[in-house]
Tab-separated table of C-alpha atoms in Angstrom:
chain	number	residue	atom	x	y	z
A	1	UNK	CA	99.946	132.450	117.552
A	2	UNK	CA	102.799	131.365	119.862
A	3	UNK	CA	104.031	133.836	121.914
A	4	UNK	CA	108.015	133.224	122.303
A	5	UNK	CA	109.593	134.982	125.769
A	6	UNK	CA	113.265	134.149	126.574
A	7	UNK	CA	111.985	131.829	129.547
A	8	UNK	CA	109.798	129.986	126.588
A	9	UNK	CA	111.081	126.320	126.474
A	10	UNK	CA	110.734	124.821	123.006
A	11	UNK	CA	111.908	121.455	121.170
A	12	UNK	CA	111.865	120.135	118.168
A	13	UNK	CA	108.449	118.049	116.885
A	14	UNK	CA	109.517	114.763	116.775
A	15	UNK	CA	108.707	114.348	113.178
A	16	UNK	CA	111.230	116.750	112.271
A	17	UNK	CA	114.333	115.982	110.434
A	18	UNK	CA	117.067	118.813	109.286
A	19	UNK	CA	120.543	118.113	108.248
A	20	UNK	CA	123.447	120.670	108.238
A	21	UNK	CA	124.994	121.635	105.721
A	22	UNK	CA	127.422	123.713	104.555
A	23	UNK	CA	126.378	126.216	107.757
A	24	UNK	CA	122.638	126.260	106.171
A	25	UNK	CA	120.194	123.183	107.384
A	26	UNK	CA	117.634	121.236	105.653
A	27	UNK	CA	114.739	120.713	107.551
A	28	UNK	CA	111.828	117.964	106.743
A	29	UNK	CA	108.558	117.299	108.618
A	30	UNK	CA	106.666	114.097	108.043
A	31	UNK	CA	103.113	115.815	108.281
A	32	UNK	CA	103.854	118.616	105.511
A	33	UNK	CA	105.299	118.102	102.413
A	34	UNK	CA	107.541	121.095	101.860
A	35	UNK	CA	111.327	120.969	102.626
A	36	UNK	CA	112.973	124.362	104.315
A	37	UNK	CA	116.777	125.814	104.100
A	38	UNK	CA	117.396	127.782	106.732
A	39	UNK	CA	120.255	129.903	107.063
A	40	UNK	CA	122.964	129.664	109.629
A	41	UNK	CA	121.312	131.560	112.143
A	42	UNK	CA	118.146	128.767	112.491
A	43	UNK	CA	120.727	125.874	111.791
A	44	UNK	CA	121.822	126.753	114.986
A	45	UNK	CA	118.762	127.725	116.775
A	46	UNK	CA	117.371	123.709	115.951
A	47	UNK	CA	120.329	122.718	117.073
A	48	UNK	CA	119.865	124.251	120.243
A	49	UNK	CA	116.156	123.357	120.638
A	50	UNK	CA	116.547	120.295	122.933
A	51	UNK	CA	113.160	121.441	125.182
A	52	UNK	CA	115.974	121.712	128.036
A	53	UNK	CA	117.431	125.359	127.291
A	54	UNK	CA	114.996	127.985	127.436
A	55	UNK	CA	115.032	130.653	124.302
A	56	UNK	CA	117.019	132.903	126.538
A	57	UNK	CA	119.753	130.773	126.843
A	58	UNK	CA	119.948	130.240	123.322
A	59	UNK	CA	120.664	133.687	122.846
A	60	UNK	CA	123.405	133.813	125.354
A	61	UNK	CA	125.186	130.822	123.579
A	62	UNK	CA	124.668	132.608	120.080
A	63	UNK	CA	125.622	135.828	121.372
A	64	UNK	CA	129.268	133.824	122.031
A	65	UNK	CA	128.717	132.536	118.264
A	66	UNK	CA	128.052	135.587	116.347
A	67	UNK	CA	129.416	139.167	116.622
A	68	UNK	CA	127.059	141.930	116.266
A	69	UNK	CA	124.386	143.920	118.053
A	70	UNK	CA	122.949	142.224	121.197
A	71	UNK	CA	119.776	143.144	121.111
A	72	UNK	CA	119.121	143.175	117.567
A	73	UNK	CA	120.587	139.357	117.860
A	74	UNK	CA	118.100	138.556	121.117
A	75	UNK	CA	114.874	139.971	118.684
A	76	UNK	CA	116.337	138.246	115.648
A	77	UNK	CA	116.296	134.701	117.834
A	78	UNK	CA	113.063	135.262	119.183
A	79	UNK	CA	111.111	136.462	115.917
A	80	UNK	CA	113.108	133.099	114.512
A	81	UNK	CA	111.754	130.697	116.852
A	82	UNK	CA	108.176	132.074	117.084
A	83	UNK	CA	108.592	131.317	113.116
A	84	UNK	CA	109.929	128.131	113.823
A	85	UNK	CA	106.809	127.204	116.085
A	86	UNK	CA	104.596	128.765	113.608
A	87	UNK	CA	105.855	126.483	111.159
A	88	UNK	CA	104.969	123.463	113.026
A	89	UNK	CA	109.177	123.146	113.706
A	90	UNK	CA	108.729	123.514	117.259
A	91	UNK	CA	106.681	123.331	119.917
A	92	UNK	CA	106.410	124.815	123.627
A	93	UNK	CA	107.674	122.556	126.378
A	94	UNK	CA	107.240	124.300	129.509
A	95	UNK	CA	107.113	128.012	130.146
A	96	UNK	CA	109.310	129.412	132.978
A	97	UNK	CA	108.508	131.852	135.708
A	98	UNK	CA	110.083	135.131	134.294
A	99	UNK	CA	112.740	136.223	136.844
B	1	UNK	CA	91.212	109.707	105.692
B	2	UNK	CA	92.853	106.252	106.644
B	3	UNK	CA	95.362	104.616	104.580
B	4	UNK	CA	93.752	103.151	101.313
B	5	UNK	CA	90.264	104.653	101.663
B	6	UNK	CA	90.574	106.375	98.630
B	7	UNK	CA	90.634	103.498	96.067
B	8	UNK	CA	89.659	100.751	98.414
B	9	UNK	CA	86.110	99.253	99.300
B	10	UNK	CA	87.649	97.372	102.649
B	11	UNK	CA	91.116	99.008	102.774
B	12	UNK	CA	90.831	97.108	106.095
B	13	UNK	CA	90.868	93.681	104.218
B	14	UNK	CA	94.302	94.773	102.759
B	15	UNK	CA	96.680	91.571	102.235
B	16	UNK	CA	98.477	90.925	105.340
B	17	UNK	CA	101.379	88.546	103.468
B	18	UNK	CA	102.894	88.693	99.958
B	19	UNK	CA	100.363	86.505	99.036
B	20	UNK	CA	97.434	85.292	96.492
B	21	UNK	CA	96.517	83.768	93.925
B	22	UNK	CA	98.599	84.243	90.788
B	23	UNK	CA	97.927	85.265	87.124
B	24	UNK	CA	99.721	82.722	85.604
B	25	UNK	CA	103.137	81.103	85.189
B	26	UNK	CA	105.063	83.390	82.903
B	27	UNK	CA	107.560	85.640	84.049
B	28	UNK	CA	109.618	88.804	83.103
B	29	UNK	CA	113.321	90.119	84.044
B	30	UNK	CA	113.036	93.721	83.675
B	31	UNK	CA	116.755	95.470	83.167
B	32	UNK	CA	116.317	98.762	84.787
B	33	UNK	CA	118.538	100.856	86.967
B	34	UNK	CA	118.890	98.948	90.048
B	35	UNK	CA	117.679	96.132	88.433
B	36	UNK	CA	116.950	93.442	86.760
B	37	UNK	CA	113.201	93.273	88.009
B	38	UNK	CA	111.411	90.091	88.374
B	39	UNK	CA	107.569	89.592	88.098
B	40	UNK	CA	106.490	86.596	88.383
B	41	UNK	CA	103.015	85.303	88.352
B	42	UNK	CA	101.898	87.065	85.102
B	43	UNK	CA	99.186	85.942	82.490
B	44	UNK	CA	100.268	85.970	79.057
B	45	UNK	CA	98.605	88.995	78.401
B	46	UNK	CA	100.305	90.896	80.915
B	47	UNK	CA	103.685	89.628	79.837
B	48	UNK	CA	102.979	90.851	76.144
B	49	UNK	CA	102.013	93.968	77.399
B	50	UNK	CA	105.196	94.398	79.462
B	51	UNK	CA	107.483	93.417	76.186
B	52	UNK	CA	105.399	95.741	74.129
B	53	UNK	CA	105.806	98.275	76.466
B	54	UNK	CA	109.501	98.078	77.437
B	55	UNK	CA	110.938	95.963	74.780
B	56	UNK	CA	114.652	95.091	74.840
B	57	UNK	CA	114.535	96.094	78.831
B	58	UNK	CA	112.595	92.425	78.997
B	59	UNK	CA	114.621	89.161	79.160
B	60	UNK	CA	114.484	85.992	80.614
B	61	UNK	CA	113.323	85.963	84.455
B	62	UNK	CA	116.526	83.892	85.236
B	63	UNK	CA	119.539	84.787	88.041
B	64	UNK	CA	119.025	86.995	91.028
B	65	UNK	CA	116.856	90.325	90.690
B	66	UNK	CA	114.624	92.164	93.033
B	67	UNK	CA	111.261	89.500	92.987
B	68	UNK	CA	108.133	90.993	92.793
B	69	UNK	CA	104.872	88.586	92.355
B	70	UNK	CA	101.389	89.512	90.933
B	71	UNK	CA	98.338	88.583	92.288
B	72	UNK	CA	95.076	88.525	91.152
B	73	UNK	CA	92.508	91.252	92.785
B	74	UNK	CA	88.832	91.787	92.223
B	75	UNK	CA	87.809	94.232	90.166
B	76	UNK	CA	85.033	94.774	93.213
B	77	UNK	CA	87.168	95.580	95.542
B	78	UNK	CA	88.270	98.875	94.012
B	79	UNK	CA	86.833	102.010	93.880
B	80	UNK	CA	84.920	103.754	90.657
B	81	UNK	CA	87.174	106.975	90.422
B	82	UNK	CA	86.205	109.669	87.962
B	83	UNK	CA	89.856	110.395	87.007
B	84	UNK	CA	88.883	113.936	85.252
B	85	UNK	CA	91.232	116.712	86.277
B	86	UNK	CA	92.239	114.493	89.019
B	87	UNK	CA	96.048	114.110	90.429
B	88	UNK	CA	96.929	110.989	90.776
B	89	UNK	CA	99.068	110.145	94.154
B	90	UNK	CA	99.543	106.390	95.282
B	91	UNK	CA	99.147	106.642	98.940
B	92	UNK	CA	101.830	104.751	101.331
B	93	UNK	CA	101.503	103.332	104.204
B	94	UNK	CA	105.140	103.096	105.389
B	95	UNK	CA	106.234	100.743	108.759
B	96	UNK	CA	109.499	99.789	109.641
B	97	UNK	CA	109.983	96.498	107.691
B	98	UNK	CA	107.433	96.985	104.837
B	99	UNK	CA	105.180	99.459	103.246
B	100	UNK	CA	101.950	98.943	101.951
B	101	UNK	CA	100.335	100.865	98.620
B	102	UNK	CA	97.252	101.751	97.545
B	103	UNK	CA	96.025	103.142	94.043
B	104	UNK	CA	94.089	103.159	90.970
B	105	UNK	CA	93.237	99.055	90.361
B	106	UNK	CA	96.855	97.927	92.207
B	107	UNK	CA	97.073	96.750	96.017
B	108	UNK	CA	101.220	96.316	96.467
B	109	UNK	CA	103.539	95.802	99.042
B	110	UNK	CA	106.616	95.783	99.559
B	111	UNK	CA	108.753	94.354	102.059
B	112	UNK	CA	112.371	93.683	103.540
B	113	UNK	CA	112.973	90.303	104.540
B	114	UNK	CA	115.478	91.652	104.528
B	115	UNK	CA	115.740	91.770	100.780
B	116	UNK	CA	113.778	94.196	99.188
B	117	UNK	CA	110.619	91.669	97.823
B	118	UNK	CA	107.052	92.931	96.843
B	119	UNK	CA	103.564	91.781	95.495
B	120	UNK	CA	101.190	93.259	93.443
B	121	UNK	CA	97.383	92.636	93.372
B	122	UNK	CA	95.798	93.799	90.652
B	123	UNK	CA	92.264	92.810	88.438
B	124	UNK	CA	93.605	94.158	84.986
B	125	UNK	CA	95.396	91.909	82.636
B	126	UNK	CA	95.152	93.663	79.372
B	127	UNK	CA	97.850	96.139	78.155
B	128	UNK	CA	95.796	99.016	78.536
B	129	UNK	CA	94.964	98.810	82.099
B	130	UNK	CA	97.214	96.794	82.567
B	131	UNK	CA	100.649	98.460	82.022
B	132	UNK	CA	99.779	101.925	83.705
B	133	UNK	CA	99.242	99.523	86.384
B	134	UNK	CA	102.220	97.913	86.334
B	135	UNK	CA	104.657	100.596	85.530
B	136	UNK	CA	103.274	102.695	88.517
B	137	UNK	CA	104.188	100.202	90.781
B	138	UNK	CA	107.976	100.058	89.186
B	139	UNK	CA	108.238	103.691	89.632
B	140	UNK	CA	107.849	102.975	93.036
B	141	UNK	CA	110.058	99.366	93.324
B	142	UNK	CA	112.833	101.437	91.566
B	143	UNK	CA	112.515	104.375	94.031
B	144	UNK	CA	113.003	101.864	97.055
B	145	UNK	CA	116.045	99.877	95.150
B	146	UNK	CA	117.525	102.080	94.601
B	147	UNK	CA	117.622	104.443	97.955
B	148	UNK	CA	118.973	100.514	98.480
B	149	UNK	CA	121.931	100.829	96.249
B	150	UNK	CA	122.349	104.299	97.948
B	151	UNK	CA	121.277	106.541	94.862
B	152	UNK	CA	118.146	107.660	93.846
B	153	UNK	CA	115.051	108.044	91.707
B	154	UNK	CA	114.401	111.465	90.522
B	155	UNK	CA	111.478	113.395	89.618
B	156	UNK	CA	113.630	115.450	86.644
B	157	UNK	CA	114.590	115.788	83.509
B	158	UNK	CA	117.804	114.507	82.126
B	159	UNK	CA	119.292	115.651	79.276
B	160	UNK	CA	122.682	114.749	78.171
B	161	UNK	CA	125.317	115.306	75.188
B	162	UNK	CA	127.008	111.392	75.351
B	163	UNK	CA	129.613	112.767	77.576
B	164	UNK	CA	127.908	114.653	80.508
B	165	UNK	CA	124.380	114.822	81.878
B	166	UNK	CA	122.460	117.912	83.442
B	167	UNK	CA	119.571	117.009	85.929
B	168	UNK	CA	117.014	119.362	86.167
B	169	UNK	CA	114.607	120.060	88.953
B	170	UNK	CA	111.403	121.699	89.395
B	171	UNK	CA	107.945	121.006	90.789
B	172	UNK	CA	104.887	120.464	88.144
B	173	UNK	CA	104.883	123.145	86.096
B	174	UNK	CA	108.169	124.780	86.404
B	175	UNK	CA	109.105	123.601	82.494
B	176	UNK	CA	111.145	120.419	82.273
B	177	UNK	CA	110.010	119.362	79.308
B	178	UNK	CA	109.924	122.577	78.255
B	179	UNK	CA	113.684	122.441	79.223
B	180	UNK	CA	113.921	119.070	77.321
B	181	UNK	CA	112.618	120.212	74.510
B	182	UNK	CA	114.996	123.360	73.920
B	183	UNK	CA	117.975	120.635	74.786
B	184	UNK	CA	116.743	118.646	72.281
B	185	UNK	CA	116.465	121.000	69.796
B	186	UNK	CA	119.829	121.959	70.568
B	187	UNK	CA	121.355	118.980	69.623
B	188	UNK	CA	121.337	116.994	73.353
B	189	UNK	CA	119.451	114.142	74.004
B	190	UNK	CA	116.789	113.332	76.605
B	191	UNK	CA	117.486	110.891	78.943
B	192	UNK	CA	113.607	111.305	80.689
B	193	UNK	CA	111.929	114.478	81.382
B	194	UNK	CA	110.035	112.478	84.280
B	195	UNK	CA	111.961	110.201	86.168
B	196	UNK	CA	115.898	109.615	86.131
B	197	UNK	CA	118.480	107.645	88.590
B	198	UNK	CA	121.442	108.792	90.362
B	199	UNK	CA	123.926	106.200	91.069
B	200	UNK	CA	127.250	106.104	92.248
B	201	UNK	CA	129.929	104.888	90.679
B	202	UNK	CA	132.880	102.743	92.400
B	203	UNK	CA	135.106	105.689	92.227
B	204	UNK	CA	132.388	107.507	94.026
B	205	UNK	CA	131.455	110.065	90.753
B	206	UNK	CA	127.622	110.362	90.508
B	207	UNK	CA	126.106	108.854	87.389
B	208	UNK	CA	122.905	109.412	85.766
B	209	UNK	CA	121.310	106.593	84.651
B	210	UNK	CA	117.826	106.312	81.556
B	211	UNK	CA	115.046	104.951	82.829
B	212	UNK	CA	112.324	103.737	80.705
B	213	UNK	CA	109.479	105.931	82.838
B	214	UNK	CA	109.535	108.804	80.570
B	215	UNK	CA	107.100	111.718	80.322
B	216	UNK	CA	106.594	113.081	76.719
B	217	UNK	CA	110.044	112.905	75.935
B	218	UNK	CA	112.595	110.347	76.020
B	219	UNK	CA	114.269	107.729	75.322
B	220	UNK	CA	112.118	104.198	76.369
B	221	UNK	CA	114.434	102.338	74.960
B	222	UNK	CA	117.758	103.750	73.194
B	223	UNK	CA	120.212	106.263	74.127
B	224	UNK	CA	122.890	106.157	76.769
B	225	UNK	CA	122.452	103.425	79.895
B	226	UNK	CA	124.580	105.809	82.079
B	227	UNK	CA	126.331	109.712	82.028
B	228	UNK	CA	128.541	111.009	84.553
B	229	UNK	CA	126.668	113.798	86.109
B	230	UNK	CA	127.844	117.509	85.372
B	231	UNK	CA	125.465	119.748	87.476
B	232	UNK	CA	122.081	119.355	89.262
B	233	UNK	CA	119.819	122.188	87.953
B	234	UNK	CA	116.519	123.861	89.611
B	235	UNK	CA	114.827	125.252	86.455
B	236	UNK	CA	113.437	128.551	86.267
B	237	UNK	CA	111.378	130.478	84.018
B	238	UNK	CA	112.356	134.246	82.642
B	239	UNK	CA	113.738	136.586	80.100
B	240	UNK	CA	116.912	137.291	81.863
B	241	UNK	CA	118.892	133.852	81.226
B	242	UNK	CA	121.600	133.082	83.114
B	243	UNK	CA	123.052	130.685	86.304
B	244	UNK	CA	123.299	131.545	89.715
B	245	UNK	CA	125.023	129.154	91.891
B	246	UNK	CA	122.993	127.151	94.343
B	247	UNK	CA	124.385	126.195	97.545
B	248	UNK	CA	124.540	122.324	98.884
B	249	UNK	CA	121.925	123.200	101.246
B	250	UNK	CA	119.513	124.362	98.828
B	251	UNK	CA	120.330	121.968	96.306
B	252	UNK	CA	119.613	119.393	98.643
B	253	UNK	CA	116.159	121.063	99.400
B	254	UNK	CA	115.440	120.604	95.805
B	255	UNK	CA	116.573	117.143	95.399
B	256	UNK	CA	114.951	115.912	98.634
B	257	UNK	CA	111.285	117.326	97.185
B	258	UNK	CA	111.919	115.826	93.636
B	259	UNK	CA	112.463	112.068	95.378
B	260	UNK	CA	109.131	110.833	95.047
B	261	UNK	CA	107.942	108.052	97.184
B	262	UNK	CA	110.938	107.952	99.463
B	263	UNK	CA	110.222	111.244	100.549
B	264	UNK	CA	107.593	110.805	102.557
B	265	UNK	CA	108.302	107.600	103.999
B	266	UNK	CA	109.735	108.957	107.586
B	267	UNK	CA	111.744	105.094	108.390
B	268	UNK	CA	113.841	106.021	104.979
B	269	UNK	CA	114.484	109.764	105.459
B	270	UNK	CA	117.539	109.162	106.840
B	271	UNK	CA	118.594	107.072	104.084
B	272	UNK	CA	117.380	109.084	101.590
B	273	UNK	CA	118.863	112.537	103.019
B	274	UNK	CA	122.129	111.203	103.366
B	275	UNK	CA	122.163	109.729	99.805
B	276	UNK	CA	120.729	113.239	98.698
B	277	UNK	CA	123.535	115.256	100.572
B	278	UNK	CA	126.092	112.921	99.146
B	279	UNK	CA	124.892	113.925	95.994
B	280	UNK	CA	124.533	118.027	97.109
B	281	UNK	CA	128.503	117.751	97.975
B	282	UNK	CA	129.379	115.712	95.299
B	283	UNK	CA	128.045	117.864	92.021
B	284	UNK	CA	127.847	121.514	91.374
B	285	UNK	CA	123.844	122.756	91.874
B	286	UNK	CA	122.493	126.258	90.074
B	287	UNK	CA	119.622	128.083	89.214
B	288	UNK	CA	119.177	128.239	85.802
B	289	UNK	CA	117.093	130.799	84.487
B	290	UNK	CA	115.825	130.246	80.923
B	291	UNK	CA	113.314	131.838	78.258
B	292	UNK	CA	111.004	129.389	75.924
B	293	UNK	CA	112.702	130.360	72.965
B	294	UNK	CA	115.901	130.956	74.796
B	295	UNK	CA	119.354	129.416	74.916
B	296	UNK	CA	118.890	126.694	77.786
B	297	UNK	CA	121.586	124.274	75.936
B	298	UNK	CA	124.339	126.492	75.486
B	299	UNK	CA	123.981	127.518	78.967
B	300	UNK	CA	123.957	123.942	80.275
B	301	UNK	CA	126.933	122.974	78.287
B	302	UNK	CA	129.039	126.291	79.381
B	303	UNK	CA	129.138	124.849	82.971
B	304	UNK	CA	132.734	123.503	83.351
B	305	UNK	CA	133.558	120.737	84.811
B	306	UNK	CA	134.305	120.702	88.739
B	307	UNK	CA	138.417	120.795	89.713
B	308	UNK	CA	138.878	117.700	91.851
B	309	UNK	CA	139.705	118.361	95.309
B	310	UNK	CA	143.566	118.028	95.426
């Protein structure tokens, strides 16, 4: 189990493939056979998993992105990504010192 | 377990070059989508089997065609493989310029020089053996042509009435010939309910295109060469019948699992994605839900035609 913090930096395993479409995205990985749609929420939260931006500043650029609940949008991102890494879509970088 | 050490003695003595020693002199143009296919090198046993087997598709190996040449292979240099309740996957060993294949009796590569070219090693030269053989290794030739041609080899069925064709996706299991059947029995025809092409036309509509690698049902060598394609399908099984629209994203999903080969070669992903979400934009996906006695046809054939984009 990966635990995901908003100072957690993650990036996308370098077998992984995903095209968007549509607002949904496709994702492949070369070690597993299955193929994923994810919705528009984890389109963009690949697209922002460059292992530079921590999972904290994802949420502050989807917070600009999406209208709704804050918080509910920061636990939504964070349950997604320790999914994602789960999944073998991501993987840690670097953790940061917690402010 | 490393590439080929399934169904190979010395997987590490694997032929480095497209290489060997051949059959025998005859030769066969096969005249399949993305083809015609050339083997060369065959004995004269192998090239009756290939006629038997695909009949009018054979012609004269003359003109240009994708070339493929057989080798000989020991029989010794294979593995015994008790084949009972066994699934048979050819495993790939992809690179950036070639890929190499291992599987039951065949050694193959192919390779882009940068024309797609490939060999096949192989000790079986009677139809038998033989032509499983052989037609394993076109499944896989046509996969690679034609993600070439930019369209694609499908693990589907395809049923069409003469005018339009339906595609229909699931894994192993999920009832395409099932499916097939109940078109059939409807008054459609089977295209494959194995293996089909997509192609795209000039215009840029998506075609379905027979291929001769059938599963029980189809059409080896009659029926339609080509139908435009009305909808892309991903079956499944119920008493409630009915469509539900898919969207491109999970349409492509399906299509991207149900490419064999090409999928899991990671220096043709790209390729193969972008053909796949050319084909996701291009024709209207659903979820079809259908019973075994149930009206599967009517459904298909109630899906309208798409309004062109003005």
């Amino acid at each position: 189990m990966i635990a995901i913090t908003p100072a957690t930096v993650l990036r996308r395993r370098s077998d992984v493939r995903y095209r968007r479409i549509e607002g949904e995205a496709v994702v492949l990985r070369q070690s597993a056979a299955e193929v994923l749609v994810l919705n528009e929420v984890g389109a963009s939260v690949l697209d922002l998993a460059d292992g530079e931006r921590s999972v904290g500043e994802w949420i502050d650029t989807l917070r600009e992105e999406y209208e709704g609940d804050s918080a509910t949008l920061a636990r939504d991102v964070l349950a997604f990504a320790s999914e994602l890494a789960e999944a073998g879509l991501l993987e840690p970088v670097a953790a940061r010192n917690e402010p | 377990m490393s590439f080929g050490g399934g169904f190979l003695h010395h997987p590490d003595l694997f032929p480095a070059r497209r290489a060997g020693e051949p059959w025998g002199d005859r030769a066969v143009a096969l005249d399949v989508a993305g083809g015609p296919y050339l083997l060369s090198g065959l004995a004269a046993t192998q090239e009756e089997a290939l006629r038997h087997r695909f009949g009018a598709l054979c012609g004269p190996a003359e003109g240009g065609g994708t070339v493929s040449q057989v080798f000989r292979a020991p029989a010794g240099d294979f593995r015994p493989i008790d084949t009972r309740g066994w699934e048979y996957t050819l495993d790939l060993d992809p690179t950036p310029d070639a890929l190499r294949v291992a599987g039951l009796h065949l050694m193959a590569r192919l390779s882009w020089t940068p024309a797609l070219a490939g060999a096949l090693w192989t000790p079986e030269t009677a139809g038998e053996e033989w032509t499983p053989v052989c037609e394993n290794y076109l499944r896989l030739l046509t996969a690679y042509r034609l993600l070439e041609l930019r369209g694609a080899l499908l693990h589907s069925a395809g049923v069409t009435d003469g005018e339009a064709a339906w595609l229909l996706l699931g894994r192993s299991g999920a009832g395409k010939t099932t499916a097939s059947r109940l078109c059939l029995a409807g008054g459609g025809t089977v295209l494959s309910d194995d293996l089909n092409a997509v192609l795209f036309a000039d215009g840029g509509a998506a075609r379905l295109r027979k291929l001769p690698f059938t599963g029980d049902l189809g059409e080896r060598a009659g029926g339609p060469e080509s139908v435009p394609l009305r909808a892309v399908l991903r079956l499944a099984q119920g008493t409630e019948e009915g469509l539900r629209p898919l969207s491109p994203a999970a349409a492509l999903a399906s299509l991207v699992a149900a490419a064999p080969f090409v999928n899991r070669d990671p220096f043709r992903r790209e390729a193969l994605l972008a053909v796949l979400e050319r084909l996701a934009r291009a024709v209207p996906a659903w979820e079809v839900t259908f019973a075994r006695e149930g009206r599967l046809w009517a459904i298909l054939r109630s899906i309208s035609i798409p309004r062109a984009d003005p």
